[in-house]
């Protein structure tokens, strides 16, 4: 999984309105609408203001990323919750969150990024939710991808989840990866996935793309009018690419917002008797 840098996320908090405006322009949905559609929940099923959220900095492995926990806090607050970053880090920070009775605890090390719902004792993970969030954005931008073929570029954790969820939602799926073995493995697990061996060929013929790869995509290979939903980091599409295709990207927000709504949704008990 590609690890974010401080530079990738330095403007996330201040650019939330700009991202929301872009999503409305491309998909007709706000960040919260995309997240709710991604998890299959009615927006008003839960009251976000009822959630006190703690975001815990984690120093393990390669350590904290500048503004990572502050950005996650600001995304939670953008969704209407009451989030803060704990004063302490790691296990001490987790204990601080439990002591102050946080309803949801978010934290990430170098391998997992989770949103733990303390009431339900269940968590949502960033890889699954990034796949769901970017599929929801693609579906909204494309009008509908039901029955249409979507190309997944990158057979890593997000790409693999994207194949699974796309098939479950009734899209046709093709997958490509510079490591052919990874692409073939996905097709074995998720029956019905088509493997395309030549990555550039795959992109040249694709109308709908989930780009879950850190690799650069040449603008020359992008089909005129393609819709590219692109969680991949680093994001290297140039101006000409944006003129040829609809491109949806942000380094953290859509995935985190989906993960946050998924975790909150665990508290939904159906219509209260
Ligand atoms: O600041 C901190 O608490 C760090 N421990 C955060 C490390 C996040 C590492 N993960 C990533 O960079 C990417 C993100 C998009 C989320 C999942 N992987």
CSV table of C-alpha atoms and ligand atoms in Angstrom, one decimal:
chain,number,residue,atom,x,y,z
A,1,UNK,CA,0.0,0.0,0.0
A,2,UNK,CA,1.3,3.4,-0.9
A,3,UNK,CA,2.2,5.5,2.2
A,4,UNK,CA,1.1,9.1,2.2
A,5,UNK,CA,3.7,11.8,2.7
A,6,UNK,CA,3.1,15.1,4.6
A,7,UNK,CA,3.3,16.8,1.3
A,8,UNK,CA,0.5,14.7,-0.2
A,9,UNK,CA,-1.9,15.8,2.6
A,10,UNK,CA,-0.7,19.3,3.6
A,11,UNK,CA,-3.7,21.0,2.1
A,12,UNK,CA,-6.5,18.4,2.8
A,13,UNK,CA,-8.1,20.4,5.6
A,14,UNK,CA,-8.1,23.8,3.8
A,15,UNK,CA,-9.2,22.1,0.5
A,16,UNK,CA,-12.3,20.3,1.8
A,17,UNK,CA,-14.7,22.9,0.4
A,18,UNK,CA,-12.8,22.9,-2.9
A,19,UNK,CA,-13.0,19.0,-3.1
A,20,UNK,CA,-16.7,19.1,-2.2
A,21,UNK,CA,-17.4,21.7,-5.0
A,22,UNK,CA,-15.5,19.5,-7.5
A,23,UNK,CA,-17.4,16.4,-6.4
A,24,UNK,CA,-20.7,18.2,-6.8
A,25,UNK,CA,-19.7,19.4,-10.3
A,26,UNK,CA,-18.6,15.9,-11.4
A,27,UNK,CA,-21.1,13.7,-9.5
A,28,UNK,CA,-23.9,15.9,-8.2
A,29,UNK,CA,-23.0,14.6,-4.7
A,30,UNK,CA,-21.3,16.0,-1.6
A,31,UNK,CA,-18.5,14.1,0.2
A,32,UNK,CA,-21.1,12.8,2.7
A,33,UNK,CA,-23.5,11.6,0.0
A,34,UNK,CA,-20.7,9.7,-1.7
A,35,UNK,CA,-19.7,8.1,1.6
A,36,UNK,CA,-23.3,7.1,2.4
A,37,UNK,CA,-24.0,5.7,-1.0
A,38,UNK,CA,-20.7,3.8,-0.8
A,39,UNK,CA,-21.8,2.0,2.4
A,40,UNK,CA,-25.4,1.7,1.3
A,41,UNK,CA,-26.9,3.8,4.1
A,42,UNK,CA,-29.6,6.5,4.2
A,43,UNK,CA,-27.8,9.7,5.1
A,44,UNK,CA,-30.1,10.4,8.1
A,45,UNK,CA,-29.9,6.9,9.5
A,46,UNK,CA,-27.4,8.2,12.1
A,47,UNK,CA,-27.0,11.6,13.7
A,48,UNK,CA,-23.3,12.5,13.2
A,49,UNK,CA,-23.5,15.1,16.0
A,50,UNK,CA,-24.0,12.2,18.4
A,51,UNK,CA,-20.5,10.9,17.7
A,52,UNK,CA,-17.5,12.0,19.8
A,53,UNK,CA,-14.5,10.9,17.8
A,54,UNK,CA,-10.9,10.5,19.0
A,55,UNK,CA,-8.1,10.4,16.4
A,56,UNK,CA,-5.0,8.8,17.9
A,57,UNK,CA,-1.5,9.5,16.4
A,58,UNK,CA,0.5,6.3,16.0
A,59,UNK,CA,4.3,6.5,16.1
A,60,UNK,CA,5.2,2.9,15.2
A,61,UNK,CA,7.1,2.0,12.0
A,62,UNK,CA,7.9,5.0,9.9
A,63,UNK,CA,6.2,7.2,12.5
A,64,UNK,CA,3.6,10.0,12.3
A,65,UNK,CA,2.8,11.8,9.1
A,66,UNK,CA,2.6,15.5,9.3
A,67,UNK,CA,-1.1,16.6,9.6
A,68,UNK,CA,-2.4,13.1,9.1
A,69,UNK,CA,-4.4,13.0,12.4
A,70,UNK,CA,-5.4,16.6,12.0
A,71,UNK,CA,-6.7,15.9,8.5
A,72,UNK,CA,-8.7,12.9,9.7
A,73,UNK,CA,-10.1,15.0,12.5
A,74,UNK,CA,-11.2,17.7,10.1
A,75,UNK,CA,-12.8,15.1,7.7
A,76,UNK,CA,-14.9,13.8,10.7
A,77,UNK,CA,-15.9,17.3,11.6
A,78,UNK,CA,-16.8,18.0,8.0
A,79,UNK,CA,-19.3,15.1,8.2
A,80,UNK,CA,-20.9,16.7,11.3
A,81,UNK,CA,-19.1,14.8,14.1
A,82,UNK,CA,-17.2,16.1,17.1
A,83,UNK,CA,-13.6,14.9,16.6
A,84,UNK,CA,-10.3,15.8,18.2
A,85,UNK,CA,-6.8,14.5,18.2
A,86,UNK,CA,-5.8,12.8,21.5
A,87,UNK,CA,-3.0,14.5,23.6
A,88,UNK,CA,-1.1,11.3,23.8
A,89,UNK,CA,-0.1,8.8,21.1
A,90,UNK,CA,-0.2,5.0,20.6
A,91,UNK,CA,-1.6,2.8,23.4
A,92,UNK,CA,-1.7,5.7,25.8
A,93,UNK,CA,-3.7,7.6,23.2
A,94,UNK,CA,-6.1,4.7,22.8
A,95,UNK,CA,-6.5,4.5,26.6
A,96,UNK,CA,-7.1,8.3,26.7
A,97,UNK,CA,-9.8,7.9,24.0
A,98,UNK,CA,-11.5,5.0,26.0
A,99,UNK,CA,-11.3,7.0,29.3
A,100,UNK,CA,-13.0,10.0,27.7
A,101,UNK,CA,-15.7,7.6,26.3
A,102,UNK,CA,-15.1,8.3,22.6
A,103,UNK,CA,-17.8,6.7,20.4
A,104,UNK,CA,-15.4,6.1,17.6
A,105,UNK,CA,-11.5,5.9,17.6
A,106,UNK,CA,-9.5,6.3,14.4
A,107,UNK,CA,-5.8,5.4,14.1
A,108,UNK,CA,-3.4,4.2,11.5
A,109,UNK,CA,0.0,2.4,11.5
A,110,UNK,CA,1.9,1.6,8.4
A,111,UNK,CA,-0.3,-1.4,7.6
A,112,UNK,CA,-3.9,-0.6,8.7
A,113,UNK,CA,-6.1,2.5,9.1
A,114,UNK,CA,-9.2,1.8,11.0
A,115,UNK,CA,-12.3,3.5,12.5
A,116,UNK,CA,-13.3,1.6,15.7
A,117,UNK,CA,-16.9,1.9,16.8
A,118,UNK,CA,-16.6,1.5,20.6
A,119,UNK,CA,-20.3,0.9,21.2
A,120,UNK,CA,-20.6,-1.9,18.7
A,121,UNK,CA,-17.0,-3.1,19.1
A,122,UNK,CA,-16.6,-3.2,15.3
A,123,UNK,CA,-14.2,-1.4,13.0
A,124,UNK,CA,-14.1,-0.3,9.4
A,125,UNK,CA,-10.9,-0.4,7.4
A,126,UNK,CA,-9.5,2.1,4.9
A,127,UNK,CA,-8.7,-0.2,2.1
A,128,UNK,CA,-12.3,-1.6,1.7
A,129,UNK,CA,-13.8,1.8,2.3
A,130,UNK,CA,-11.5,3.5,-0.2
A,131,UNK,CA,-12.6,0.9,-2.8
A,132,UNK,CA,-16.3,1.4,-1.9
A,133,UNK,CA,-16.0,5.2,-1.9
A,134,UNK,CA,-14.3,5.5,-5.3
A,135,UNK,CA,-16.8,3.0,-6.8
A,136,UNK,CA,-19.6,5.2,-5.6
A,137,UNK,CA,-18.0,8.3,-7.1
A,138,UNK,CA,-17.4,6.5,-10.4
A,139,UNK,CA,-21.0,5.3,-10.4
A,140,UNK,CA,-22.3,8.8,-9.7
A,141,UNK,CA,-20.0,10.5,-12.3
A,142,UNK,CA,-20.9,7.9,-15.0
A,143,UNK,CA,-24.6,8.0,-14.5
A,144,UNK,CA,-24.5,4.2,-13.7
A,145,UNK,CA,-21.9,1.5,-14.1
A,146,UNK,CA,-24.5,-1.3,-13.7
A,147,UNK,CA,-23.7,-3.9,-16.4
A,148,UNK,CA,-20.8,-1.9,-17.8
A,149,UNK,CA,-17.2,-3.0,-17.8
A,150,UNK,CA,-14.9,-1.2,-15.3
A,151,UNK,CA,-11.2,-1.6,-15.6
A,152,UNK,CA,-9.3,-1.8,-12.3
A,153,UNK,CA,-5.7,-0.7,-12.6
A,154,UNK,CA,-3.6,-2.1,-9.8
A,155,UNK,CA,-4.2,-5.5,-8.1
A,156,UNK,CA,-3.2,-4.4,-4.6
A,157,UNK,CA,-5.4,-4.3,-1.5
A,158,UNK,CA,-7.7,-1.5,-2.8
A,159,UNK,CA,-7.8,-2.8,-6.4
A,160,UNK,CA,-8.6,-6.3,-5.2
A,161,UNK,CA,-11.5,-5.0,-3.0
A,162,UNK,CA,-12.7,-2.9,-5.9
A,163,UNK,CA,-13.0,-6.0,-8.1
A,164,UNK,CA,-14.9,-7.8,-5.4
A,165,UNK,CA,-17.3,-4.9,-4.8
A,166,UNK,CA,-17.8,-4.1,-8.5
A,167,UNK,CA,-18.8,-7.7,-9.3
A,168,UNK,CA,-21.1,-7.7,-6.3
A,169,UNK,CA,-22.8,-4.5,-7.6
A,170,UNK,CA,-23.4,-6.0,-11.1
A,171,UNK,CA,-20.6,-4.4,-13.1
A,172,UNK,CA,-18.3,-6.4,-15.4
A,173,UNK,CA,-14.7,-6.2,-14.2
A,174,UNK,CA,-11.3,-6.3,-16.0
A,175,UNK,CA,-8.1,-6.1,-13.9
A,176,UNK,CA,-4.6,-5.2,-15.0
A,177,UNK,CA,-1.3,-4.9,-13.1
A,178,UNK,CA,2.3,-4.7,-14.2
A,179,UNK,CA,2.7,-7.8,-12.0
A,180,UNK,CA,0.7,-10.3,-14.0
A,181,UNK,CA,0.7,-12.8,-11.1
A,182,UNK,CA,-1.2,-10.3,-8.9
A,183,UNK,CA,-3.8,-9.7,-11.6
A,184,UNK,CA,-4.3,-13.4,-12.2
A,185,UNK,CA,-4.6,-14.1,-8.4
A,186,UNK,CA,-7.5,-11.5,-8.2
A,187,UNK,CA,-9.2,-13.3,-11.1
A,188,UNK,CA,-8.9,-16.6,-9.3
A,189,UNK,CA,-10.5,-15.3,-6.1
A,190,UNK,CA,-13.1,-13.1,-7.7
A,191,UNK,CA,-14.7,-15.3,-10.5
A,192,UNK,CA,-15.8,-13.3,-13.5
A,193,UNK,CA,-12.9,-10.9,-13.4
A,194,UNK,CA,-11.2,-10.6,-16.8
A,195,UNK,CA,-7.4,-10.2,-16.8
A,196,UNK,CA,-5.8,-7.9,-19.4
A,197,UNK,CA,-2.1,-8.5,-19.6
A,198,UNK,CA,-1.1,-5.4,-21.5
A,199,UNK,CA,-1.7,-2.5,-19.1
A,200,UNK,CA,-1.5,0.3,-21.7
A,201,UNK,CA,-3.8,-1.6,-24.1
A,202,UNK,CA,-6.3,-2.1,-21.2
A,203,UNK,CA,-6.3,1.7,-20.5
A,204,UNK,CA,-6.6,2.7,-24.2
A,205,UNK,CA,-9.9,0.7,-24.4
A,206,UNK,CA,-11.4,1.6,-21.0
A,207,UNK,CA,-14.4,3.9,-20.6
A,208,UNK,CA,-14.6,3.4,-16.8
A,209,UNK,CA,-11.5,3.1,-14.7
A,210,UNK,CA,-10.7,2.6,-11.0
A,211,UNK,CA,-7.1,3.6,-10.8
A,212,UNK,CA,-5.7,1.9,-7.6
A,213,UNK,CA,-2.1,2.0,-8.7
A,214,UNK,CA,0.8,4.4,-7.8
A,215,UNK,CA,2.1,4.0,-11.4
A,216,UNK,CA,1.8,6.9,-13.9
A,217,UNK,CA,-0.8,6.7,-16.6
A,218,UNK,CA,0.2,8.3,-19.9
A,219,UNK,CA,-2.3,10.8,-21.1
A,220,UNK,CA,-1.9,9.4,-24.6
A,221,UNK,CA,-3.4,6.2,-23.4
A,222,UNK,CA,-6.5,7.7,-21.9
A,223,UNK,CA,-9.7,7.3,-24.0
A,224,UNK,CA,-11.5,10.5,-24.8
A,225,UNK,CA,-14.4,10.9,-22.4
A,226,UNK,CA,-13.3,8.2,-20.0
A,227,UNK,CA,-14.3,8.4,-16.4
A,228,UNK,CA,-11.4,7.7,-14.0
A,229,UNK,CA,-12.0,7.3,-10.3
A,230,UNK,CA,-8.5,7.4,-8.9
A,231,UNK,CA,-7.5,6.8,-5.3
A,232,UNK,CA,-4.0,6.0,-6.4
A,233,UNK,CA,-1.1,8.0,-4.8
A,234,UNK,CA,1.0,9.6,-6.1
A,235,UNK,CA,-1.5,11.4,-8.4
A,236,UNK,CA,0.3,12.2,-11.7
A,237,UNK,CA,-2.5,13.1,-14.2
A,238,UNK,CA,-1.7,16.3,-16.1
A,239,UNK,CA,-3.9,19.1,-17.4
A,240,UNK,CA,-4.4,17.5,-20.8
A,241,UNK,CA,-5.6,14.3,-19.0
A,242,UNK,CA,-8.3,16.4,-17.2
A,243,UNK,CA,-9.4,17.8,-20.5
A,244,UNK,CA,-9.8,14.3,-22.1
A,245,UNK,CA,-11.4,12.5,-19.1
A,246,UNK,CA,-13.5,13.0,-16.0
A,247,UNK,CA,-10.9,12.4,-13.2
A,248,UNK,CA,-11.9,12.0,-9.5
A,249,UNK,CA,-9.1,12.1,-7.0
A,250,UNK,CA,-8.1,13.1,-3.5
A,251,UNK,CA,-5.3,11.7,-1.3
A,252,UNK,CA,-7.4,10.8,1.8
A,253,UNK,CA,-10.9,12.3,2.0
A,254,UNK,CA,-13.2,10.0,0.1
A,255,UNK,CA,-11.6,6.8,1.6
A,256,UNK,CA,-11.6,8.2,5.2
A,257,UNK,CA,-15.2,9.7,4.9
A,258,UNK,CA,-16.5,6.3,3.7
A,259,UNK,CA,-14.7,4.5,6.6
A,260,UNK,CA,-16.1,7.0,9.1
A,261,UNK,CA,-19.7,6.6,7.8
A,262,UNK,CA,-19.3,2.8,7.7
A,263,UNK,CA,-18.2,2.7,11.3
A,264,UNK,CA,-21.0,5.1,12.4
A,265,UNK,CA,-23.5,2.9,10.5
A,266,UNK,CA,-22.7,0.0,12.8
A,267,UNK,CA,-24.7,1.9,15.5
A,268,UNK,CA,-27.8,2.0,13.3
A,269,UNK,CA,-30.4,-0.2,14.9
A,270,UNK,CA,-33.1,0.1,12.2
A,271,UNK,CA,-36.3,2.1,13.0
A,272,UNK,CA,-36.4,2.3,16.8
A,273,UNK,CA,-39.5,0.6,18.3
B,1,LIG,O1,0.3,10.0,11.7
B,1,LIG,C1,0.2,8.8,12.0
B,1,LIG,O2,-0.5,8.4,13.0
B,1,LIG,C2,0.7,7.7,11.1
B,1,LIG,N1,1.0,6.5,11.9
B,1,LIG,C3,-0.2,7.5,9.9
B,1,LIG,C4,0.3,6.4,9.0
B,1,LIG,C5,-0.6,6.2,7.8
B,1,LIG,C6,0.0,5.2,6.8
B,1,LIG,N2,-1.0,4.9,5.8
B,1,LIG,C7,-1.1,5.6,4.6
B,1,LIG,O3,-0.3,6.5,4.4
B,1,LIG,C8,-2.2,5.2,3.7
B,1,LIG,C9,-3.4,6.2,3.9
B,1,LIG,C10,-4.1,6.6,2.6
B,1,LIG,C11,-4.3,5.4,4.7
B,1,LIG,C12,-4.0,4.0,4.4
B,1,LIG,N3,-2.8,4.0,3.9
